[in-house]
Amino acid sequence: MSLPSSSDSPVPQSTSSEAGSVQDKVLFSVITICRNSEGTLGTALKSLAAQTYTNWEWIMVDGASTDGSVAHASILEGKGVRQTVISEPDRGIYEAMNKGVRRARGTYVHFLNADDLYHDPRVLEDIALALERNSFPDLLYGDIVVVDPAGKESNYISPEPENALREMVCGCLPHQGCFASLNLFNQTVGLFHEEYRTAGDYDWMIRALVSDNVRTYHLPRLVARYCSAGASSKLESSLPESFAVLNKNIALQQALGTQGILEAYQQQVLSLRLQIQQLQTRETSLAKQLQNAKERLAQANQKKDTLRAKIDAGKTRQSASWMPKWLRPGNPKTSDQKGADNQP
């Protein structure tokens, strides 16, 4: 998969002096969690290797893969960066993510998992510049491209900080677009709660956003591509756990209040109803197109049958061309002559 050019980004282009100065201030710890991800991991790491920003380290936490996942680490050889590769069994994705955080030495942490990739080669450079220009917020997040299992792409535009907490009621800031200060994990918020199977990042994000000590910033820029076929995208298992997190988070309930939570749900219901209405309209249009196509097919089949009958008739006349005219099929004299020939 080819990477989009940096011209797709609305972020102003940096000067070489700006990029050079920030290199000494921001070290990214890029953490990749994977297990038996040989088919997609290579693309993710190539998007990392292509970054114009060079001050990053890479930490791979592999869940004892039985395929060739670990061998893909060689893609980053020669980049001159610190690499840490761990391959051992774990009790779930959030234990693996915590392993990566504990080994991080950077100023900011970003999770680039096996099914993800950076949107273009300038992502880390633009993130570093945005961090510097905004006095190094604790949590910077951008926008992402979501790719569904059928390959259809859609852009997720993250809310502004003042609306981020409400977004958590019916959604979540995707970790693929988030760059968190290492201090958030070590001091302010803490690590991921490992008892969760799919909602650990949702729980962590709520804890970060309700804290008065966490300063956030939204960068209106596509930073990553995310495949929505992962475990946290399976609604039948992820939604009940997310609701459990939401229901027990008293700080969020106090911050938004009952009315705020109700309004968030109402907005979500309205959005879903509009989507359903659009799908129904589309379904009606497709049904009409299908009916028209069936009618055209029936007309085409009728023309085909007529043409075939003409061809068959032509073949019959051609096969009878050696006969005398009065013996050819369709000649009224044929039957009369045949009767006369049979007279005694």
CSV table of C-alpha atoms in Angstrom, one decimal:
chain,number,residue,atom,x,y,z
A,1,MET,CA,0.0,0.0,0.0
A,2,SER,CA,1.4,3.4,-1.0
A,3,LEU,CA,1.5,6.2,1.5
A,4,PRO,CA,-0.4,9.5,0.7
A,5,SER,CA,1.7,12.6,0.2
A,6,SER,CA,2.1,15.1,3.0
A,7,SER,CA,0.2,17.6,0.8
A,8,ASP,CA,-3.0,15.9,2.0
A,9,SER,CA,-2.4,17.5,5.4
A,10,PRO,CA,-3.7,20.9,6.4
A,11,VAL,CA,-0.8,21.5,8.7
A,12,PRO,CA,1.6,24.3,7.5
A,13,GLN,CA,4.9,23.0,6.2
A,14,SER,CA,7.8,23.4,8.6
A,15,THR,CA,11.2,25.0,7.8
A,16,SER,CA,14.3,22.8,8.2
A,17,SER,CA,15.4,24.9,11.2
A,18,GLU,CA,12.1,24.2,13.0
A,19,ALA,CA,12.3,20.5,12.3
A,20,GLY,CA,15.9,20.5,13.5
A,21,SER,CA,15.2,22.3,16.7
A,22,VAL,CA,12.3,20.1,17.8
A,23,GLN,CA,14.3,16.9,17.2
A,24,ASP,CA,16.1,17.4,20.5
A,25,LYS,CA,12.9,18.1,22.5
A,26,VAL,CA,10.6,15.2,21.4
A,27,LEU,CA,11.5,11.6,21.4
A,28,PHE,CA,8.6,9.4,20.3
A,29,SER,CA,8.2,5.9,21.8
A,30,VAL,CA,6.3,4.0,19.0
A,31,ILE,CA,4.8,0.8,20.5
A,32,THR,CA,3.5,-2.0,18.3
A,33,ILE,CA,1.4,-4.8,19.8
A,34,CYS,CA,0.9,-7.9,17.7
A,35,ARG,CA,0.4,-11.6,17.6
A,36,ASN,CA,0.5,-13.7,14.4
A,37,SER,CA,0.3,-10.5,12.3
A,38,GLU,CA,2.8,-11.4,9.5
A,39,GLY,CA,0.3,-10.3,6.8
A,40,THR,CA,0.0,-6.7,8.0
A,41,LEU,CA,2.9,-5.9,10.2
A,42,GLY,CA,5.3,-5.2,7.3
A,43,THR,CA,3.1,-2.4,5.9
A,44,ALA,CA,2.8,-0.8,9.4
A,45,LEU,CA,6.6,-0.8,9.9
A,46,LYS,CA,7.3,0.5,6.4
A,47,SER,CA,5.1,3.5,7.2
A,48,LEU,CA,7.2,4.1,10.3
A,49,ALA,CA,10.5,3.7,8.5
A,50,ALA,CA,9.4,6.3,5.9
A,51,GLN,CA,8.9,9.0,8.5
A,52,THR,CA,10.9,12.2,7.9
A,53,TYR,CA,11.2,12.7,11.6
A,54,THR,CA,14.0,10.6,13.0
A,55,ASN,CA,14.0,11.0,16.8
A,56,TRP,CA,11.9,7.9,17.7
A,57,GLU,CA,12.4,4.5,19.3
A,58,TRP,CA,10.4,1.4,18.5
A,59,ILE,CA,9.1,-1.2,20.9
A,60,MET,CA,7.6,-4.4,19.7
A,61,VAL,CA,5.5,-6.5,22.1
A,62,ASP,CA,4.7,-9.8,20.4
A,63,GLY,CA,2.4,-12.3,22.0
A,64,ALA,CA,4.6,-15.3,21.2
A,65,SER,CA,3.7,-15.4,17.5
A,66,THR,CA,4.0,-18.7,15.6
A,67,ASP,CA,4.3,-17.1,12.2
A,68,GLY,CA,7.0,-14.8,10.9
A,69,SER,CA,5.9,-11.7,12.7
A,70,VAL,CA,9.1,-11.1,14.7
A,71,ALA,CA,11.2,-11.4,11.6
A,72,HIS,CA,9.6,-8.1,10.3
A,73,ALA,CA,11.6,-6.2,12.9
A,74,SER,CA,14.4,-6.3,10.3
A,75,ILE,CA,12.5,-3.7,8.3
A,76,LEU,CA,13.8,-1.0,10.7
A,77,GLU,CA,17.4,-2.1,10.7
A,78,GLY,CA,19.7,0.6,9.7
A,79,LYS,CA,17.5,3.4,10.8
A,80,GLY,CA,19.8,4.2,13.7
A,81,VAL,CA,17.1,4.1,16.3
A,82,ARG,CA,16.7,2.2,19.6
A,83,GLN,CA,14.7,-1.0,19.1
A,84,THR,CA,13.2,-3.3,21.8
A,85,VAL,CA,11.6,-6.6,20.7
A,86,ILE,CA,9.7,-8.7,23.3
A,87,SER,CA,8.1,-12.0,22.2
A,88,GLU,CA,6.4,-13.9,25.0
A,89,PRO,CA,2.9,-15.0,26.1
A,90,ASP,CA,0.6,-12.4,27.7
A,91,ARG,CA,-2.8,-12.3,29.3
A,92,GLY,CA,-4.3,-9.8,26.9
A,93,ILE,CA,-3.7,-6.7,24.8
A,94,TYR,CA,-3.6,-4.3,27.8
A,95,GLU,CA,-0.9,-6.3,29.6
A,96,ALA,CA,1.0,-6.1,26.3
A,97,MET,CA,0.5,-2.4,26.0
A,98,ASN,CA,1.7,-1.9,29.6
A,99,LYS,CA,4.8,-3.9,28.8
A,100,GLY,CA,5.5,-1.5,26.0
A,101,VAL,CA,4.9,1.6,28.2
A,102,ARG,CA,7.2,0.3,30.9
A,103,ARG,CA,10.1,0.1,28.4
A,104,ALA,CA,9.4,3.4,26.8
A,105,ARG,CA,12.1,6.1,27.2
A,106,GLY,CA,10.5,8.8,25.1
A,107,THR,CA,8.7,12.0,26.0
A,108,TYR,CA,5.5,10.9,24.1
A,109,VAL,CA,4.0,7.5,23.5
A,110,HIS,CA,2.1,6.4,20.4
A,111,PHE,CA,0.6,3.0,19.6
A,112,LEU,CA,1.0,1.8,16.0
A,113,ASN,CA,-0.3,-1.7,16.0
A,114,ALA,CA,0.0,-4.3,13.3
A,115,ASP,CA,-3.2,-3.3,11.5
A,116,ASP,CA,-2.4,0.4,11.6
A,117,LEU,CA,-0.1,2.7,9.6
A,118,TYR,CA,0.9,6.3,9.5
A,119,HIS,CA,-1.1,8.4,7.1
A,120,ASP,CA,2.0,9.8,5.3
A,121,PRO,CA,5.7,10.3,5.9
A,122,ARG,CA,5.4,13.7,7.6
A,123,VAL,CA,3.1,12.6,10.5
A,124,LEU,CA,5.7,12.4,13.3
A,125,GLU,CA,7.4,15.6,12.1
A,126,ASP,CA,4.1,17.6,12.1
A,127,ILE,CA,3.1,16.1,15.5
A,128,ALA,CA,6.4,17.1,17.0
A,129,LEU,CA,6.1,20.7,15.7
A,130,ALA,CA,2.5,20.9,16.9
A,131,LEU,CA,3.6,19.8,20.4
A,132,GLU,CA,6.3,22.5,20.5
A,133,ARG,CA,4.0,25.2,19.1
A,134,ASN,CA,1.3,24.4,21.7
A,135,SER,CA,3.6,24.3,24.7
A,136,PHE,CA,3.8,20.5,24.9
A,137,PRO,CA,0.3,19.4,25.9
A,138,ASP,CA,-0.1,16.2,27.9
A,139,LEU,CA,-2.3,14.6,25.2
A,140,LEU,CA,-2.3,15.6,21.6
A,141,TYR,CA,-4.7,13.8,19.2
A,142,GLY,CA,-5.4,14.0,15.5
A,143,ASP,CA,-7.9,12.5,13.0
A,144,ILE,CA,-7.7,9.0,11.5
A,145,VAL,CA,-8.9,7.1,8.4
A,146,VAL,CA,-11.0,4.1,9.3
A,147,VAL,CA,-11.0,1.2,7.0
A,148,ASP,CA,-13.8,-1.3,7.4
A,149,PRO,CA,-13.5,-5.1,6.6
A,150,ALA,CA,-14.7,-4.5,3.1
A,151,GLY,CA,-12.0,-2.0,2.4
A,152,LYS,CA,-14.2,1.1,2.5
A,153,GLU,CA,-12.6,4.2,4.0
A,154,SER,CA,-14.0,7.0,6.0
A,155,ASN,CA,-12.4,9.8,8.0
A,156,TYR,CA,-13.0,10.1,11.7
A,157,ILE,CA,-12.7,13.8,12.7
A,158,SER,CA,-11.9,14.1,16.4
A,159,PRO,CA,-13.8,16.6,18.6
A,160,GLU,CA,-12.2,19.7,20.0
A,161,PRO,CA,-11.0,19.3,23.6
A,162,GLU,CA,-14.1,21.0,25.1
A,163,ASN,CA,-16.3,18.3,23.5
A,164,ALA,CA,-14.0,15.4,23.9
A,165,LEU,CA,-15.5,14.1,27.2
A,166,ARG,CA,-19.0,14.1,25.8
A,167,GLU,CA,-17.6,12.1,22.8
A,168,MET,CA,-16.7,9.4,25.3
A,169,VAL,CA,-20.3,8.7,26.2
A,170,CYS,CA,-21.1,7.1,22.8
A,171,GLY,CA,-17.6,6.8,21.3
A,172,CYS,CA,-14.0,7.1,22.0
A,173,LEU,CA,-10.9,9.0,20.9
A,174,PRO,CA,-9.1,6.3,19.0
A,175,HIS,CA,-5.6,5.6,20.4
A,176,GLN,CA,-4.3,5.4,16.8
A,177,GLY,CA,-4.6,9.2,16.7
A,178,CYS,CA,-3.4,9.9,20.2
A,179,PHE,CA,0.1,11.0,21.4
A,180,ALA,CA,0.3,10.8,25.2
A,181,SER,CA,3.0,12.2,27.4
A,182,LEU,CA,4.9,9.4,29.1
A,183,ASN,CA,4.2,11.2,32.4
A,184,LEU,CA,0.5,10.5,32.0
A,185,PHE,CA,1.3,6.8,32.3
A,186,ASN,CA,3.9,7.1,35.0
A,187,GLN,CA,2.2,9.7,37.2
A,188,THR,CA,-1.1,11.5,36.3
A,189,VAL,CA,-3.3,8.7,34.9
A,190,GLY,CA,-1.5,5.5,35.3
A,191,LEU,CA,-1.3,2.4,33.2
A,192,PHE,CA,-4.0,0.5,31.4
A,193,HIS,CA,-6.3,-1.6,33.6
A,194,GLU,CA,-5.5,-5.2,32.5
A,195,GLU,CA,-8.7,-6.8,33.6
A,196,TYR,CA,-10.4,-5.4,30.5
A,197,ARG,CA,-10.5,-7.4,27.3
A,198,THR,CA,-11.5,-4.7,24.8
A,199,ALA,CA,-12.3,-1.4,26.8
A,200,GLY,CA,-9.0,-0.8,28.5
A,201,ASP,CA,-8.0,2.1,26.2
A,202,TYR,CA,-11.6,3.5,26.6
A,203,ASP,CA,-11.2,3.4,30.4
A,204,TRP,CA,-7.8,5.0,30.2
A,205,MET,CA,-9.0,7.8,28.0
A,206,ILE,CA,-11.9,8.7,30.3
A,207,ARG,CA,-9.5,8.8,33.3
A,208,ALA,CA,-7.2,11.2,31.3
A,209,LEU,CA,-10.0,13.5,30.1
A,210,VAL,CA,-11.7,13.9,33.5
A,211,SER,CA,-8.5,14.8,35.2
A,212,ASP,CA,-8.0,18.5,35.9
A,213,ASN,CA,-4.2,18.0,35.5
A,214,VAL,CA,-4.3,16.9,31.8
A,215,ARG,CA,-4.0,19.5,29.1
A,216,THR,CA,-5.2,18.3,25.7
A,217,TYR,CA,-4.9,19.6,22.1
A,218,HIS,CA,-6.6,18.6,18.9
A,219,LEU,CA,-4.5,18.8,15.7
A,220,PRO,CA,-6.8,18.8,12.7
A,221,ARG,CA,-4.8,16.4,10.6
A,222,LEU,CA,-5.0,12.8,9.5
A,223,VAL,CA,-2.3,10.9,11.3
A,224,ALA,CA,-3.1,7.2,10.9
A,225,ARG,CA,-5.1,4.6,9.1
A,226,TYR,CA,-6.9,2.1,11.3
A,227,CYS,CA,-8.4,-1.2,10.3
A,228,SER,CA,-11.7,-1.6,12.1
A,229,ALA,CA,-11.6,-5.4,12.1
A,230,GLY,CA,-9.8,-5.6,15.5
A,231,ALA,CA,-11.2,-7.1,18.8
A,232,SER,CA,-12.4,-3.7,20.1
A,233,SER,CA,-14.5,-3.3,17.0
A,234,LYS,CA,-16.7,-6.4,17.6
A,235,LEU,CA,-19.7,-4.7,19.2
A,236,GLU,CA,-21.2,-7.8,20.7
A,237,SER,CA,-18.2,-8.1,23.1
A,238,SER,CA,-16.9,-4.5,23.3
A,239,LEU,CA,-20.1,-2.5,24.0
A,240,PRO,CA,-21.1,-4.3,27.2
A,241,GLU,CA,-17.6,-3.7,28.6
A,242,SER,CA,-17.6,-0.1,27.5
A,243,PHE,CA,-21.0,0.5,29.1
A,244,ALA,CA,-19.6,-1.1,32.3
A,245,VAL,CA,-16.7,1.4,32.3
A,246,LEU,CA,-19.0,4.3,31.7
A,247,ASN,CA,-21.5,3.3,34.4
A,248,LYS,CA,-18.8,3.0,37.1
A,249,ASN,CA,-16.9,6.2,36.2
A,250,ILE,CA,-18.4,8.7,38.8
A,251,ALA,CA,-16.0,11.5,37.7
A,252,LEU,CA,-17.4,11.4,34.2
A,253,GLN,CA,-20.9,11.4,35.4
A,254,GLN,CA,-20.3,14.3,37.7
A,255,ALA,CA,-18.5,16.2,34.9
A,256,LEU,CA,-21.2,15.8,32.4
A,257,GLY,CA,-24.3,15.5,34.6
A,258,THR,CA,-27.3,13.4,33.8
A,259,GLN,CA,-28.6,16.0,31.3
A,260,GLY,CA,-25.2,16.0,29.5
A,261,ILE,CA,-25.1,12.3,29.2
A,262,LEU,CA,-28.7,12.2,28.0
A,263,GLU,CA,-28.1,14.8,25.4
A,264,ALA,CA,-25.0,12.8,24.2
A,265,TYR,CA,-27.2,9.7,23.8
A,266,GLN,CA,-29.9,11.8,22.0
A,267,GLN,CA,-27.4,13.1,19.5
A,268,GLN,CA,-26.1,9.6,18.9
A,269,VAL,CA,-29.7,8.3,18.4
A,270,LEU,CA,-30.4,11.2,16.0
A,271,SER,CA,-27.2,10.5,14.0
A,272,LEU,CA,-28.1,6.8,13.8
A,273,ARG,CA,-31.6,7.5,12.6
A,274,LEU,CA,-30.3,9.8,9.9
A,275,GLN,CA,-27.9,7.1,8.8
A,276,ILE,CA,-30.7,4.6,8.7
A,277,GLN,CA,-32.8,7.0,6.7
A,278,GLN,CA,-30.0,7.4,4.2
A,279,LEU,CA,-29.6,3.7,3.9
A,280,GLN,CA,-33.3,3.2,3.4
A,281,THR,CA,-33.3,5.8,0.6
A,282,ARG,CA,-30.3,4.2,-0.9
A,283,GLU,CA,-32.0,0.8,-0.7
A,284,THR,CA,-35.1,2.1,-2.5
A,285,SER,CA,-32.9,3.6,-5.2
A,286,LEU,CA,-31.0,0.3,-5.6
A,287,ALA,CA,-34.3,-1.7,-5.7
A,288,LYS,CA,-35.6,0.6,-8.5
A,289,GLN,CA,-32.3,0.3,-10.4
A,290,LEU,CA,-32.5,-3.5,-10.0
A,291,GLN,CA,-36.1,-3.6,-11.4
A,292,ASN,CA,-35.1,-1.5,-14.3
A,293,ALA,CA,-32.1,-3.8,-15.0
A,294,LYS,CA,-34.5,-6.8,-14.9
A,295,GLU,CA,-36.8,-5.2,-17.4
A,296,ARG,CA,-33.9,-4.4,-19.7
A,297,LEU,CA,-32.7,-7.9,-19.4
A,298,ALA,CA,-36.1,-9.3,-20.3
A,299,GLN,CA,-36.2,-7.1,-23.4
A,300,ALA,CA,-32.8,-8.2,-24.4
A,301,ASN,CA,-33.7,-11.8,-24.0
A,302,GLN,CA,-36.8,-11.3,-26.1
A,303,LYS,CA,-34.7,-9.7,-28.8
A,304,LYS,CA,-32.3,-12.6,-28.5
A,305,ASP,CA,-35.0,-15.2,-29.0
A,306,THR,CA,-36.4,-13.3,-32.0
A,307,LEU,CA,-33.0,-13.1,-33.6
A,308,ARG,CA,-32.3,-16.8,-32.8
A,309,ALA,CA,-35.6,-17.7,-34.5
A,310,LYS,CA,-34.7,-15.7,-37.6
A,311,ILE,CA,-31.3,-17.4,-37.7
A,312,ASP,CA,-32.8,-20.9,-37.3
A,313,ALA,CA,-35.3,-20.1,-40.1
A,314,GLY,CA,-32.4,-18.9,-42.3
A,315,LYS,CA,-30.5,-22.1,-41.7
A,316,THR,CA,-33.6,-24.2,-42.6
A,317,ARG,CA,-34.0,-22.3,-45.9
A,318,GLN,CA,-30.2,-22.7,-46.6
A,319,SER,CA,-30.3,-26.5,-46.0
A,320,ALA,CA,-33.2,-26.9,-48.4
A,321,SER,CA,-31.7,-24.8,-51.2
A,322,TRP,CA,-30.6,-28.0,-53.1
A,323,MET,CA,-34.3,-29.1,-53.5
A,324,PRO,CA,-36.5,-28.1,-56.3
A,325,LYS,CA,-38.5,-25.0,-55.3
A,326,TRP,CA,-41.8,-27.0,-55.3
A,327,LEU,CA,-40.2,-29.4,-52.6
A,328,ARG,CA,-38.8,-26.7,-50.3
A,329,PRO,CA,-40.5,-26.2,-46.9
A,330,GLY,CA,-43.2,-23.6,-46.9
A,331,ASN,CA,-44.1,-24.2,-50.6
A,332,PRO,CA,-47.9,-24.9,-50.7
A,333,LYS,CA,-47.4,-27.1,-53.8
A,334,THR,CA,-45.2,-29.5,-51.9
A,335,SER,CA,-48.0,-31.2,-50.0
A,336,ASP,CA,-50.3,-31.2,-53.1
A,337,GLN,CA,-47.6,-32.8,-55.3
A,338,LYS,CA,-46.8,-35.4,-52.6
A,339,GLY,CA,-50.5,-36.3,-52.5
A,340,ALA,CA,-50.6,-36.6,-56.3
A,341,ASP,CA,-47.5,-38.8,-56.3
A,342,ASN,CA,-49.2,-41.2,-54.0
A,343,GLN,CA,-52.2,-41.7,-56.2
A,344,PRO,CA,-52.6,-45.3,-57.6
